[in-house]
Coordinates of N, CA and C in Angstrom, one line a residue:
M1 N 29.2 -12.2 2.7 CA 27.8 -12.0 2.3 C 27.3 -10.6 2.6
K2 N 26.3 -10.1 1.8 CA 25.8 -8.8 2.0 C 24.3 -8.9 2.4
L3 N 24.0 -8.1 3.4 CA 22.6 -8.0 3.9 C 22.2 -6.6 3.9
V4 N 21.0 -6.3 3.3 CA 20.5 -5.0 3.2 C 19.1 -4.9 3.9
V5 N 19.0 -3.8 4.7 CA 17.8 -3.5 5.4 C 17.1 -2.3 4.7
V6 N 15.9 -2.5 4.3 CA 15.1 -1.4 3.7 C 14.1 -1.0 4.7
S7 N 14.3 0.2 5.3 CA 13.4 0.7 6.3 C 12.6 1.9 5.8
A8 N 11.3 1.8 6.0 CA 10.4 2.9 5.5 C 9.9 3.8 6.7
G9 N 10.6 3.7 7.8 CA 10.2 4.5 9.0 C 10.3 6.0 8.6
L10 N 9.4 6.8 9.2 CA 9.4 8.3 8.9 C 9.9 9.1 10.1
S11 N 9.7 8.6 11.3 CA 10.0 9.4 12.5 C 11.5 9.2 12.9
V12 N 12.0 10.1 13.8 CA 13.3 9.9 14.3 C 13.3 10.2 15.8
P13 N 13.5 9.1 16.7 CA 13.8 7.8 16.3 C 12.6 7.0 15.7
S14 N 12.9 5.9 15.1 CA 11.8 5.1 14.4 C 11.8 3.7 14.9
A15 N 10.6 3.3 15.3 CA 10.4 1.9 15.7 C 10.6 1.0 14.6
T16 N 10.3 1.4 13.4 CA 10.5 0.6 12.2 C 12.0 0.4 12.0
R17 N 12.8 1.4 12.1 CA 14.3 1.3 12.0 C 14.8 0.4 13.1
L18 N 14.3 0.6 14.3 CA 14.8 -0.2 15.5 C 14.5 -1.7 15.2
L19 N 13.3 -2.1 14.7 CA 13.1 -3.5 14.4 C 14.0 -4.0 13.3
G20 N 14.2 -3.2 12.3 CA 15.1 -3.6 11.2 C 16.5 -3.8 11.8
D21 N 17.0 -3.0 12.6 CA 18.3 -3.1 13.2 C 18.4 -4.4 14.1
R22 N 17.4 -4.7 14.9 CA 17.5 -5.9 15.7 C 17.5 -7.1 14.9
L23 N 16.7 -7.2 13.8 CA 16.7 -8.3 12.9 C 18.0 -8.5 12.2
A24 N 18.6 -7.4 11.8 CA 19.9 -7.4 11.1 C 21.0 -7.9 12.0
D25 N 21.0 -7.4 13.2 CA 22.0 -7.9 14.2 C 22.0 -9.4 14.4
R26 N 20.8 -10.0 14.4 CA 20.7 -11.4 14.6 C 21.1 -12.2 13.4
V27 N 20.7 -11.7 12.2 CA 21.1 -12.3 11.0 C 22.7 -12.2 10.8
A28 N 23.2 -11.1 11.0 CA 24.7 -10.9 10.8 C 25.4 -11.7 11.8
G29 N 24.9 -11.9 13.0 CA 25.5 -12.8 14.0 C 25.6 -14.2 13.5
R30 N 24.7 -14.7 12.7 CA 24.7 -16.0 12.2 C 25.5 -16.2 10.9
T31 N 25.6 -15.1 10.1 CA 26.2 -15.2 8.8 C 27.5 -14.4 8.6
S32 N 27.8 -13.5 9.5 CA 28.9 -12.5 9.4 C 28.7 -11.6 8.2
A33 N 27.5 -11.4 7.8 CA 27.2 -10.6 6.6 C 27.5 -9.1 6.9
D34 N 27.9 -8.4 5.9 CA 28.0 -6.9 6.0 C 26.6 -6.3 5.8
V35 N 26.3 -5.4 6.7 CA 24.9 -4.8 6.7 C 24.9 -3.4 6.2
T36 N 24.0 -3.2 5.2 CA 23.7 -1.8 4.7 C 22.3 -1.5 5.0
V37 N 22.0 -0.3 5.5 CA 20.7 0.2 5.8 C 20.3 1.2 4.7
V38 N 19.1 1.0 4.1 CA 18.5 2.0 3.1 C 17.4 2.6 3.8
E39 N 17.5 3.9 4.2 CA 16.4 4.7 4.8 C 15.6 5.4 3.7
L40 N 14.4 4.9 3.5 CA 13.6 5.4 2.4 C 13.2 6.9 2.7
R41 N 13.1 7.3 3.9 CA 12.8 8.7 4.3 C 13.7 9.6 3.6
D42 N 15.0 9.3 3.5 CA 16.0 10.1 2.9 C 15.9 10.1 1.4
L43 N 15.2 9.2 0.8 CA 15.1 9.0 -0.7 C 13.8 9.4 -1.2
A44 N 12.9 10.0 -0.4 CA 11.5 10.3 -0.8 C 11.5 11.2 -2.1
V45 N 12.3 12.2 -2.1 CA 12.3 13.2 -3.2 C 12.8 12.5 -4.5
E46 N 13.9 11.8 -4.3 CA 14.4 11.1 -5.5 C 13.5 10.0 -6.1
I47 N 12.8 9.4 -5.2 CA 11.8 8.4 -5.6 C 10.7 9.1 -6.4
A48 N 10.2 10.2 -6.0 CA 9.1 10.9 -6.7 C 9.7 11.4 -8.0
H49 N 10.9 11.9 -8.1 CA 11.5 12.4 -9.3 C 11.7 11.2 -10.3
N50 N 12.0 10.1 -9.8 CA 12.2 8.9 -10.6 C 11.0 8.5 -11.4
F51 N 9.8 8.7 -10.8 CA 8.5 8.4 -11.5 C 8.2 9.5 -12.6
T52 N 8.7 10.7 -12.4 CA 8.4 11.7 -13.4 C 9.4 11.8 -14.5
N53 N 10.7 11.5 -14.2 CA 11.7 11.6 -15.3 C 12.3 10.3 -15.8
G54 N 12.0 9.2 -15.0 CA 12.4 7.9 -15.4 C 13.9 7.5 -15.1
F55 N 14.5 8.4 -14.3 CA 15.9 8.2 -14.0 C 16.1 8.3 -12.5
P56 N 16.8 7.3 -11.8 CA 17.1 7.4 -10.4 C 18.2 8.4 -10.1
G57 N 18.1 9.2 -9.1 CA 19.1 10.1 -8.7 C 20.3 9.3 -8.1
R58 N 21.4 10.0 -7.7 CA 22.6 9.3 -7.3 C 22.3 8.4 -6.1
S59 N 21.7 8.9 -5.1 CA 21.4 8.2 -3.8 C 20.4 7.0 -4.1
L60 N 19.4 7.3 -4.9 CA 18.4 6.2 -5.2 C 19.1 5.1 -6.0
G61 N 19.9 5.5 -7.0 CA 20.6 4.5 -7.8 C 21.5 3.7 -7.0
A62 N 22.2 4.3 -6.0 CA 23.1 3.5 -5.1 C 22.3 2.5 -4.2
A63 N 21.1 2.9 -3.8 CA 20.2 2.0 -3.1 C 19.7 0.9 -3.9
F64 N 19.4 1.1 -5.2 CA 19.0 0.1 -6.1 C 20.1 -0.9 -6.3
D65 N 21.4 -0.4 -6.4 CA 22.5 -1.3 -6.6 C 22.8 -2.1 -5.4
A66 N 22.6 -1.5 -4.2 CA 22.8 -2.3 -3.0 C 21.8 -3.4 -2.8
V67 N 20.5 -3.1 -3.1 CA 19.5 -4.2 -3.0 C 19.7 -5.3 -4.0
A68 N 20.1 -4.9 -5.3 CA 20.3 -5.9 -6.3 C 21.5 -6.8 -6.0
A69 N 22.5 -6.3 -5.3 CA 23.7 -7.0 -5.0 C 23.6 -7.8 -3.7
A70 N 22.6 -7.6 -2.9 CA 22.4 -8.3 -1.6 C 22.2 -9.8 -1.7
D71 N 22.7 -10.5 -0.7 CA 22.4 -11.9 -0.6 C 21.1 -12.1 0.2
G72 N 20.6 -11.1 0.8 CA 19.4 -11.2 1.6 C 18.9 -9.8 1.9
L73 N 17.6 -9.7 2.1 CA 16.9 -8.4 2.4 C 16.1 -8.6 3.7
I74 N 16.1 -7.5 4.5 CA 15.1 -7.3 5.5 C 14.3 -6.1 5.2
V75 N 13.0 -6.2 5.0 CA 12.2 -5.1 4.6 C 11.2 -4.8 5.7
V76 N 11.2 -3.5 6.1 CA 10.3 -3.1 7.3 C 9.6 -1.9 7.0
T77 N 8.3 -1.9 7.2 CA 7.4 -0.8 6.9 C 6.5 -0.5 8.1
P78 N 6.2 0.8 8.4 CA 5.1 1.1 9.3 C 3.8 0.8 8.6
V79 N 2.7 0.5 9.3 CA 1.4 0.2 8.8 C 0.6 1.5 8.6
F80 N 0.1 1.7 7.4 CA -0.8 2.8 7.0 C -2.0 2.3 6.4
S81 N -3.2 2.6 6.9 CA -4.5 2.1 6.3 C -4.4 0.6 6.1
A82 N -3.9 -0.1 7.2 CA -3.9 -1.6 7.2 C -3.1 -2.2 6.1
S83 N -2.1 -1.4 5.6 CA -1.2 -2.0 4.6 C 0.2 -1.3 4.7
Y84 N 1.1 -1.6 3.8 CA 2.4 -1.0 3.8 C 2.3 0.5 3.4
S85 N 3.3 1.2 3.7 CA 3.2 2.7 3.4 C 3.4 2.9 1.9
G86 N 2.9 4.1 1.4 CA 3.1 4.4 0.0 C 4.5 4.6 -0.3
L87 N 5.4 5.1 0.6 CA 6.8 5.3 0.3 C 7.5 3.9 0.1
F88 N 7.1 3.0 0.9 CA 7.6 1.6 0.8 C 7.3 1.0 -0.5
K89 N 6.0 1.1 -0.9 CA 5.6 0.5 -2.2 C 6.2 1.3 -3.4
S90 N 6.3 2.6 -3.3 CA 6.9 3.3 -4.4 C 8.4 2.9 -4.6
F91 N 9.1 2.7 -3.6 CA 10.5 2.3 -3.7 C 10.6 1.0 -4.5
F92 N 9.8 0.0 -4.2 CA 9.9 -1.3 -4.9 C 9.3 -1.2 -6.3
D93 N 8.3 -0.3 -6.5 CA 7.8 -0.1 -7.8 C 8.9 0.5 -8.7
A94 N 9.6 1.5 -8.2 CA 10.6 2.1 -8.9 C 11.8 1.2 -9.2
L95 N 12.1 0.3 -8.2 CA 13.2 -0.7 -8.4 C 12.8 -1.7 -9.5
S96 N 11.6 -2.1 -9.5 CA 11.2 -3.1 -10.5 C 11.1 -2.6 -11.9
V97 N 10.9 -1.3 -12.0 CA 10.9 -0.6 -13.4 C 12.4 -0.4 -13.8
H98 N 13.2 -0.1 -12.8 CA 14.7 0.1 -13.1 C 15.3 -1.2 -13.5
D99 N 15.0 -2.3 -12.8 CA 15.7 -3.6 -13.0 C 14.6 -4.6 -12.6
E100 N 13.9 -5.1 -13.6 CA 12.8 -6.0 -13.4 C 13.2 -7.3 -12.6
G101 N 14.4 -7.8 -12.9 CA 14.8 -9.0 -12.2 C 15.7 -8.8 -11.0
A102 N 15.7 -7.6 -10.4 CA 16.6 -7.4 -9.3 C 16.4 -8.2 -8.1
L103 N 15.1 -8.6 -7.9 CA 14.8 -9.3 -6.7 C 14.5 -10.8 -6.9
A104 N 14.6 -11.2 -8.1 CA 14.2 -12.6 -8.5 C 15.0 -13.6 -7.7
G105 N 14.3 -14.5 -6.9 CA 15.0 -15.5 -6.2 C 15.7 -15.1 -4.9
K106 N 15.6 -13.8 -4.6 CA 16.4 -13.3 -3.4 C 15.7 -13.6 -2.1
P107 N 16.3 -14.0 -1.1 CA 15.7 -14.3 0.2 C 15.3 -13.0 0.9
V108 N 14.1 -12.9 1.4 CA 13.6 -11.7 2.0 C 12.9 -12.0 3.3
L109 N 13.1 -11.2 4.3 CA 12.4 -11.3 5.6 C 11.5 -10.1 5.7
I110 N 10.2 -10.3 5.9 CA 9.3 -9.2 5.9 C 8.9 -8.9 7.4
A111 N 8.8 -7.6 7.6 CA 8.5 -7.1 9.0 C 7.7 -5.8 8.9
A112 N 7.0 -5.5 10.0 CA 6.2 -4.3 10.0 C 6.0 -3.9 11.4
T113 N 5.7 -2.6 11.6 CA 5.4 -2.0 12.9 C 4.0 -1.3 12.9
G114 N 3.3 -1.3 14.0 CA 2.1 -0.6 14.1 C 1.7 -0.2 15.5
G115 N 0.7 0.5 15.6 CA 0.3 1.0 17.0 C -0.6 -0.1 17.7
T116 N -1.1 -1.0 17.0 CA -2.0 -2.0 17.6 C -1.8 -3.4 17.0
A117 N -2.0 -4.4 17.8 CA -1.9 -5.8 17.3 C -2.9 -6.1 16.2
R118 N -3.9 -5.4 16.1 CA -5.0 -5.7 15.1 C -4.5 -5.6 13.7
H119 N -3.3 -5.0 13.4 CA -2.8 -4.8 12.1 C -1.8 -5.9 11.8
S120 N -1.6 -6.9 12.6 CA -0.6 -7.9 12.4 C -0.7 -8.7 11.1
L121 N -2.0 -8.8 10.6 CA -2.2 -9.5 9.4 C -1.7 -8.8 8.1
V122 N -1.1 -7.6 8.3 CA -0.5 -6.9 7.2 C 0.6 -7.8 6.6
L123 N 1.3 -8.6 7.4 CA 2.3 -9.4 6.9 C 1.9 -10.4 5.8
D124 N 0.7 -11.0 6.1 CA 0.3 -12.0 5.1 C -0.7 -11.5 4.1
H125 N -1.4 -10.4 4.4 CA -2.4 -9.9 3.5 C -1.8 -8.9 2.5
A126 N -0.7 -8.2 2.8 CA -0.1 -7.2 2.0 C 1.4 -7.5 1.6
L127 N 2.2 -7.7 2.6 CA 3.7 -7.8 2.3 C 4.0 -9.1 1.6
R128 N 3.5 -10.2 2.1 CA 3.8 -11.5 1.5 C 3.4 -11.6 0.0
P129 N 2.2 -11.2 -0.3 CA 1.8 -11.2 -1.8 C 2.6 -10.3 -2.6
L130 N 3.0 -9.1 -2.1 CA 3.8 -8.2 -2.9 C 5.2 -8.8 -3.2
F131 N 5.8 -9.4 -2.2 CA 7.2 -10.0 -2.5 C 7.1 -11.3 -3.2
A132 N 6.0 -12.0 -3.2 CA 5.8 -13.2 -4.0 C 5.7 -12.7 -5.5
Y133 N 4.9 -11.6 -5.7 CA 4.8 -11.1 -7.1 C 6.2 -10.7 -7.6
L134 N 7.0 -10.1 -6.7 CA 8.4 -9.7 -7.2 C 9.3 -10.9 -7.3
R135 N 8.8 -12.1 -7.1 CA 9.6 -13.4 -7.3 C 10.7 -13.6 -6.3
T136 N 10.5 -13.0 -5.1 CA 11.5 -13.3 -4.1 C 11.1 -14.6 -3.3
V137 N 12.0 -15.0 -2.5 CA 11.8 -16.2 -1.6 C 11.6 -15.6 -0.2
V138 N 10.3 -15.5 0.3 CA 10.0 -14.9 1.6 C 10.1 -16.0 2.7
V139 N 10.9 -15.7 3.7 CA 11.0 -16.6 4.8 C 9.7 -16.9 5.5
P140 N 9.5 -18.1 6.0 CA 8.2 -18.4 6.6 C 7.7 -17.5 7.8
T141 N 8.7 -17.0 8.6 CA 8.3 -16.2 9.7 C 8.5 -14.7 9.4
G142 N 7.4 -14.0 9.5 CA 7.4 -12.5 9.4 C 7.3 -12.0 10.9
V143 N 7.8 -10.8 11.1 CA 7.8 -10.2 12.4 C 7.0 -8.9 12.4
Y144 N 6.0 -8.8 13.2 CA 5.2 -7.6 13.4 C 5.3 -7.2 14.8
T145 N 5.5 -5.9 15.1 CA 5.5 -5.4 16.4 C 4.5 -4.3 16.6
A146 N 3.6 -4.4 17.6 CA 2.8 -3.3 18.0 C 3.5 -2.6 19.1
S147 N 2.9 -1.5 19.6 CA 3.6 -0.6 20.6 C 3.8 -1.4 21.9
E148 N 2.9 -2.3 22.2 CA 3.0 -3.0 23.5 C 4.0 -4.2 23.4
D149 N 4.5 -4.6 22.2 CA 5.4 -5.7 22.0 C 6.8 -5.4 22.5
W150 N 7.2 -4.1 22.5 CA 8.5 -3.8 22.8 C 8.8 -4.0 24.3
G151 N 9.8 -4.9 24.5 CA 10.1 -5.3 25.9 C 9.2 -6.4 26.4
A152 N 8.2 -6.9 25.6 CA 7.3 -7.9 26.1 C 7.9 -9.3 25.8
E153 N 7.5 -10.3 26.5 CA 7.9 -11.7 26.2 C 7.4 -12.1 24.9
G154 N 8.3 -12.8 24.1 CA 7.9 -13.4 22.9 C 8.5 -12.7 21.7
L155 N 8.8 -11.4 21.7 CA 9.4 -10.7 20.6 C 10.8 -11.3 20.2
D156 N 11.6 -11.5 21.2 CA 13.0 -12.0 21.0 C 12.9 -13.3 20.3
G157 N 12.0 -14.2 20.7 CA 11.8 -15.5 20.1 C 11.5 -15.4 18.6
R158 N 10.5 -14.5 18.3 CA 10.1 -14.3 16.9 C 11.3 -13.8 16.0
I159 N 12.0 -12.8 16.6 CA 13.2 -12.3 15.9 C 14.2 -13.3 15.6
E160 N 14.5 -14.2 16.6 CA 15.5 -15.2 16.5 C 15.1 -16.2 15.4
R161 N 13.8 -16.6 15.4 CA 13.3 -17.6 14.5 C 13.4 -17.1 13.1
A162 N 12.9 -15.8 12.9 CA 13.0 -15.2 11.5 C 14.4 -15.0 11.1
A163 N 15.3 -14.6 11.9 CA 16.7 -14.4 11.6 C 17.3 -15.7 11.2
G164 N 17.0 -16.8 11.9 CA 17.6 -18.1 11.6 C 17.2 -18.5 10.2
E165 N 15.9 -18.3 9.9 CA 15.4 -18.7 8.6 C 16.0 -17.9 7.4
L166 N 16.2 -16.6 7.6 CA 16.8 -15.8 6.6 C 18.3 -16.2 6.4
A167 N 19.0 -16.4 7.5 CA 20.4 -16.8 7.5 C 20.6 -18.1 6.7
A168 N 19.7 -19.0 6.9 CA 19.8 -20.3 6.2 C 19.6 -20.1 4.7
L169 N 18.6 -19.3 4.3 CA 18.4 -19.1 2.9 C 19.5 -18.2 2.3
M170 N 20.1 -17.3 3.0 CA 21.2 -16.5 2.5 C 22.4 -17.3 2.2
T171 N 22.6 -18.3 3.1 CA 23.8 -19.2 2.9 C 23.6 -20.0 1.6
G172 N 22.4 -20.5 1.3 CA 22.2 -21.2 0.1 C 22.3 -20.3 -1.1
W173 N 21.8 -19.1 -1.0 CA 21.8 -18.1 -2.1 C 23.2 -17.7 -2.5
A174 N 24.1 -17.5 -1.4 CA 25.5 -17.1 -1.7 C 26.2 -18.2 -2.3
T175 N 26.0 -19.4 -1.9 CA 26.6 -20.6 -2.5 C 26.3 -20.8 -3.9
A176 N 25.0 -20.4 -4.3 CA 24.5 -20.6 -5.6 C 25.0 -19.6 -6.6
R177 N 25.7 -18.5 -6.1 CA 26.2 -17.5 -7.1 C 27.3 -18.1 -7.9
T178 N 27.5 -17.5 -9.1 CA 28.6 -17.9 -9.9 C 29.9 -17.4 -9.3
P179 N 31.1 -18.0 -9.6 CA 32.3 -17.5 -9.0 C 32.6 -16.0 -9.3
A180 N 32.1 -15.5 -10.4 CA 32.3 -14.0 -10.7 C 31.3 -13.2 -10.1
G181 N 30.3 -13.8 -9.4 CA 29.2 -13.0 -8.8 C 28.3 -12.3 -9.7
E182 N 28.3 -12.8 -11.0 CA 27.5 -12.1 -12.0 C 26.0 -12.2 -11.8
S183 N 25.5 -13.4 -11.5 CA 24.1 -13.7 -11.3 C 23.9 -14.9 -10.6
P184 N 22.9 -15.1 -9.8 CA 22.6 -16.3 -9.0 C 22.1 -17.4 -9.9
A185 N 22.6 -18.6 -9.5 CA 22.0 -19.8 -10.2 C 20.6 -20.0 -9.6
V186 N 19.8 -20.6 -10.4 CA 18.4 -20.9 -10.0 C 18.4 -22.1 -9.0
V187 N 18.0 -21.8 -7.8 CA 17.8 -22.9 -6.8 C 16.4 -23.1 -6.5
P188 N 15.8 -24.3 -6.8 CA 14.4 -24.5 -6.6 C 13.9 -24.1 -5.2
F189 N 12.7 -23.6 -5.1 CA 12.2 -23.1 -3.8 C 12.2 -24.3 -2.8
E190 N 11.9 -25.5 -3.3 CA 11.8 -26.6 -2.4 C 13.1 -26.9 -1.7
E191 N 14.2 -26.7 -2.4 CA 15.5 -26.9 -1.8 C 15.8 -25.8 -0.7
R192 N 15.4 -24.6 -1.0 CA 15.6 -23.5 -0.1 C 14.8 -23.8 1.2
L193 N 13.6 -24.2 1.0 CA 12.7 -24.5 2.2 C 13.2 -25.6 3.0
A194 N 13.8 -26.6 2.3 CA 14.3 -27.8 3.0 C 15.4 -27.5 3.9
A195 N 16.2 -26.4 3.6 CA 17.3 -26.0 4.4 C 16.8 -25.5 5.8
L196 N 15.5 -25.1 5.9 CA 15.0 -24.6 7.2 C 14.5 -25.7 8.1
K197 N 14.3 -26.9 7.5 CA 13.7 -28.0 8.3 C 14.8 -28.9 8.9
P198 N 14.5 -29.3 10.1 CA 15.5 -30.3 10.8 C 15.5 -31.6 10.0
E199 N 16.7 -32.2 9.9 CA 16.8 -33.5 9.3 C 16.2 -34.6 10.1
R200 N 15.5 -35.5 9.4 CA 15.0 -36.6 10.1 C 15.4 -37.9 9.4
T201 N 15.8 -38.9 10.2 CA 16.2 -40.2 9.7 C 15.0 -41.1 9.7
L202 N 14.7 -41.6 8.5 CA 13.6 -42.5 8.4 C 14.1 -44.0 8.5
T203 N 13.4 -44.7 9.3 CA 13.7 -46.2 9.4 C 12.9 -47.0 8.5
P204 N 13.5 -47.7 7.6 CA 12.8 -48.5 6.6 C 11.9 -49.6 7.3
L205 N 10.7 -49.8 6.8 CA 9.9 -50.8 7.4 C 10.3 -52.2 6.9
T206 N 10.2 -53.1 7.9 CA 10.6 -54.5 7.6 C 9.3 -55.3 7.2
P207 N 9.3 -55.8 6.0 CA 8.0 -56.5 5.6 C 7.8 -57.7 6.5
T208 N 6.6 -57.9 6.8 CA 6.2 -59.1 7.6 C 5.4 -60.1 6.7
H209 N 5.5 -61.4 7.0 CA 4.8 -62.4 6.3 C 3.9 -63.2 7.2
P210 N 2.7 -63.5 6.7 CA 1.8 -64.2 7.5 C 2.3 -65.7 7.8

């Protein structure tokens, strides 16, 4: 299986990249997936040119191909003005123009980093609607880290839970692909979500008579 991390971090070192790496390590440990990291910082110029000339450069085209071929995605952005970064949005805008169906049905784990916990709602107010619009299957657990979360109790648990959810969906996605790997079969969202829930055995009720 193939796992792609899309990181929109700008600094070096980057907390955004660090979070993406930690999530990828946990998912790969559960799926043995090959991990590819797409650093949007390195593609900024090609993304801008793509909007003006309509053609992706070599590195941007390779990033598009990697995302389209992935069995699962981890997308991580720093928070700017209480939302995802412009570079992050521009990449996925350019991808959807290049290949409108590239993300359809694909399992995605959303994550974000910020300086304060007050921006944690970016996951549900910005990222989740964006990837729902792109017709992906977003895992129930998103991961947000503020500066104070690094090394604090609770972060590892959230990472483990989100990684487990993505791994389960990736397994279903890979199984649904055609033998030639040409395109994924359509698997209803309800079936993908059911894979995340523990099985329960229901005991039939015995009718009683007066």
